[in-house]
PDB file of C-alpha atoms in Angstrom:
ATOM      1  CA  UNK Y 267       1.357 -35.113   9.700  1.00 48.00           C
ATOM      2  CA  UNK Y 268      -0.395 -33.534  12.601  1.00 53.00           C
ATOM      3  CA  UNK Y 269      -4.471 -32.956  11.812  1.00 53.00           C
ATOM      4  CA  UNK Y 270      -4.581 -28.955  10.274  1.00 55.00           C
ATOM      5  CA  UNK Y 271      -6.383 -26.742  12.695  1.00 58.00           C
ATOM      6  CA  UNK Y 272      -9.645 -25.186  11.974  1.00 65.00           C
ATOM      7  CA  UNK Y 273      -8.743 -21.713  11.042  1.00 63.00           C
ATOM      8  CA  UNK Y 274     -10.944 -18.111  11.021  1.00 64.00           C
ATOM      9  CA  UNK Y 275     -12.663 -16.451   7.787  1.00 70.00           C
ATOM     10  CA  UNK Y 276      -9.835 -14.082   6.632  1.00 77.00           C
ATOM     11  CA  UNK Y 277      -6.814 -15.965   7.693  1.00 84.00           C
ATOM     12  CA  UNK Y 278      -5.552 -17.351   4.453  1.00 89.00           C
ATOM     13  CA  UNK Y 279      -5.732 -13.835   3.254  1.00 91.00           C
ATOM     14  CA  UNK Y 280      -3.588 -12.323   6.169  1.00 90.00           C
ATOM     15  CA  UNK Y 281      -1.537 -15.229   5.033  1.00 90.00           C
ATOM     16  CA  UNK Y 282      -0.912 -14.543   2.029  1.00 90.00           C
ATOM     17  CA  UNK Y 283      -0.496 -11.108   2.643  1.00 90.00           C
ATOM     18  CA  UNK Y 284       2.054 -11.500   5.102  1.00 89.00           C
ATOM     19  CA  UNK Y 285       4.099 -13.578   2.712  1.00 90.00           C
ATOM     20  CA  UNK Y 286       3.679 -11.422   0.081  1.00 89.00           C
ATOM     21  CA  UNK Y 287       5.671  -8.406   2.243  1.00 88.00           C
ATOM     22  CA  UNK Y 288       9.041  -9.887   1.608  1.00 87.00           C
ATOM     23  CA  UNK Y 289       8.416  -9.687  -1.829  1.00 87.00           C
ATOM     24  CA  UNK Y 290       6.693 -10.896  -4.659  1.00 86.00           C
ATOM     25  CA  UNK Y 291       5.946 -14.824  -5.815  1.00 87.00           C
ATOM     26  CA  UNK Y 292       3.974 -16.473  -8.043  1.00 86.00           C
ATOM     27  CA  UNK Y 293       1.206 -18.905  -6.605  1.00 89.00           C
ATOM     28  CA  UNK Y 294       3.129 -21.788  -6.050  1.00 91.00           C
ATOM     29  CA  UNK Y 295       6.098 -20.198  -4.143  1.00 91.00           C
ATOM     30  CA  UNK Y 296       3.337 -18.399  -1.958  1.00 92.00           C
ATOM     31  CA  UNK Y 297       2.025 -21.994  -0.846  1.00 94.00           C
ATOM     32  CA  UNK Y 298       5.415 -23.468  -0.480  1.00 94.00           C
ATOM     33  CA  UNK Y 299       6.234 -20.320   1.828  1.00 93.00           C
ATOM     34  CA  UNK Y 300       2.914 -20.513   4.131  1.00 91.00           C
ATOM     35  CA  UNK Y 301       3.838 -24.666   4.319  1.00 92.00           C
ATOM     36  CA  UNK Y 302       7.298 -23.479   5.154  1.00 92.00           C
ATOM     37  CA  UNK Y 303       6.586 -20.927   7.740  1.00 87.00           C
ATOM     38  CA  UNK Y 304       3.987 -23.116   9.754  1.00 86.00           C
ATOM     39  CA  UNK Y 305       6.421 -25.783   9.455  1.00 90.00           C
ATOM     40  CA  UNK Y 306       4.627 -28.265   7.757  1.00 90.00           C
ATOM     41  CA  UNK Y 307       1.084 -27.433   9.552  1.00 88.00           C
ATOM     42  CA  UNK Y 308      -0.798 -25.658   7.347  1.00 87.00           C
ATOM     43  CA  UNK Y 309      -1.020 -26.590   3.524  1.00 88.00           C
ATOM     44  CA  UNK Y 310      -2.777 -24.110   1.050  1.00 89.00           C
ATOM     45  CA  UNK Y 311      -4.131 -26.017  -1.937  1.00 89.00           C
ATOM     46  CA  UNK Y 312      -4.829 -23.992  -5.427  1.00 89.00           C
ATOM     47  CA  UNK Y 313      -8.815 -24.526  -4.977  1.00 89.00           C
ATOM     48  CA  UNK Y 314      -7.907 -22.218  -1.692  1.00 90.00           C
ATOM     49  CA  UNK Y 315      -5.463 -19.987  -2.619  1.00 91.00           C
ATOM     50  CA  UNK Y 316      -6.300 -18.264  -6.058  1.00 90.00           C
ATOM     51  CA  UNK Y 317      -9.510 -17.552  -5.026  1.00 91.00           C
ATOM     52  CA  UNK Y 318      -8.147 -15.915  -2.067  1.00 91.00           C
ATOM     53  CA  UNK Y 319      -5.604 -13.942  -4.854  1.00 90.00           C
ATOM     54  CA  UNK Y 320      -7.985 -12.772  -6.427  1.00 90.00           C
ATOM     55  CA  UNK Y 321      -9.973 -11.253  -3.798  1.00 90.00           C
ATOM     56  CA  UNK Y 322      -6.806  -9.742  -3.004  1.00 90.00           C
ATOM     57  CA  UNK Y 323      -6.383  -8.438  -6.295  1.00 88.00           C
ATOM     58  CA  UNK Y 324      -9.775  -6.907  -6.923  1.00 89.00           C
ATOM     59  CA  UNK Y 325      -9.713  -5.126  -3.112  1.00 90.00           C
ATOM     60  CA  UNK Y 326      -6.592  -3.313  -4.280  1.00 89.00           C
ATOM     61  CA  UNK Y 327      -4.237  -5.387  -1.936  1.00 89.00           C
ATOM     62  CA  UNK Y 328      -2.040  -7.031  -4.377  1.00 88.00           C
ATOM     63  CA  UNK Y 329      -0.847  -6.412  -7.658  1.00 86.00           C
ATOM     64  CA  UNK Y 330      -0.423  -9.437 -10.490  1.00 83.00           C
ATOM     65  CA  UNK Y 331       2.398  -9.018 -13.114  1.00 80.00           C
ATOM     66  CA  UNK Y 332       3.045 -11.514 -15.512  1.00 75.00           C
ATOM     67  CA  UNK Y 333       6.096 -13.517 -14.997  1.00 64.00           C
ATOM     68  CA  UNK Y 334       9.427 -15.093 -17.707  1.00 67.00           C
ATOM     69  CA  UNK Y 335       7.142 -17.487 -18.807  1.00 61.00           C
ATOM     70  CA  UNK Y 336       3.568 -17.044 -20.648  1.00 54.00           C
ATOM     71  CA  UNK Y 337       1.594 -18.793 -17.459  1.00 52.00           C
ATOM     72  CA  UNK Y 338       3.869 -17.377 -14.410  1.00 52.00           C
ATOM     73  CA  UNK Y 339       2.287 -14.556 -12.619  1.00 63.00           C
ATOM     74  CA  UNK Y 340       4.328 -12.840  -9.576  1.00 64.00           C
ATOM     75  CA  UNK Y 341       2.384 -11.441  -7.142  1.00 65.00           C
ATOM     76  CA  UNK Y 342       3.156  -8.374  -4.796  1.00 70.00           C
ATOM     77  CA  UNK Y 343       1.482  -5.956  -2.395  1.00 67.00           C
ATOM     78  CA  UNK Y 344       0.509  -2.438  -3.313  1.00 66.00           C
ATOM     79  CA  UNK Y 345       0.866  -0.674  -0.185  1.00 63.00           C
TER      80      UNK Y 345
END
């Protein structure tokens, strides 16, 4: 695997937020899809990522609903 590249404040939430457009997905699916679309280049761990949700959440960016299962949560935009 190549060395990840240093990336700007803000990215992994434009990240996330451009995932999130196609539709919702709970937090693993969100980090599968970022690995996916960078092929293989970028890797968002969960000490990264649900921070990053949250913020999300609280600004008014995405909306949590909770899932099938007790501990899924989807997430989604709101605009």
């Amino acid at each position: 695997m190549k060395n990840p590249p240093d990336l700007l404040p803000g990215t992994l939430d434009l990240l996330v937020l451009r995932t999130l457009m196609r539709g919702s997905l709970h937090g693993y699916g969100i980090a599968q899809r970022v690995k996916e679309l960078s092929l293989d280049l970028l890797r968002v761990g969960e000490s990264s990522l649900y921070p990053a949700l949250q913020r999300l959440l609280l600004d008014g960016y995405v909306k949590a609903e909770w899932g099938h299962r007790p501990t899924t949560v989807a997430h989604g935009t709101t605009r």
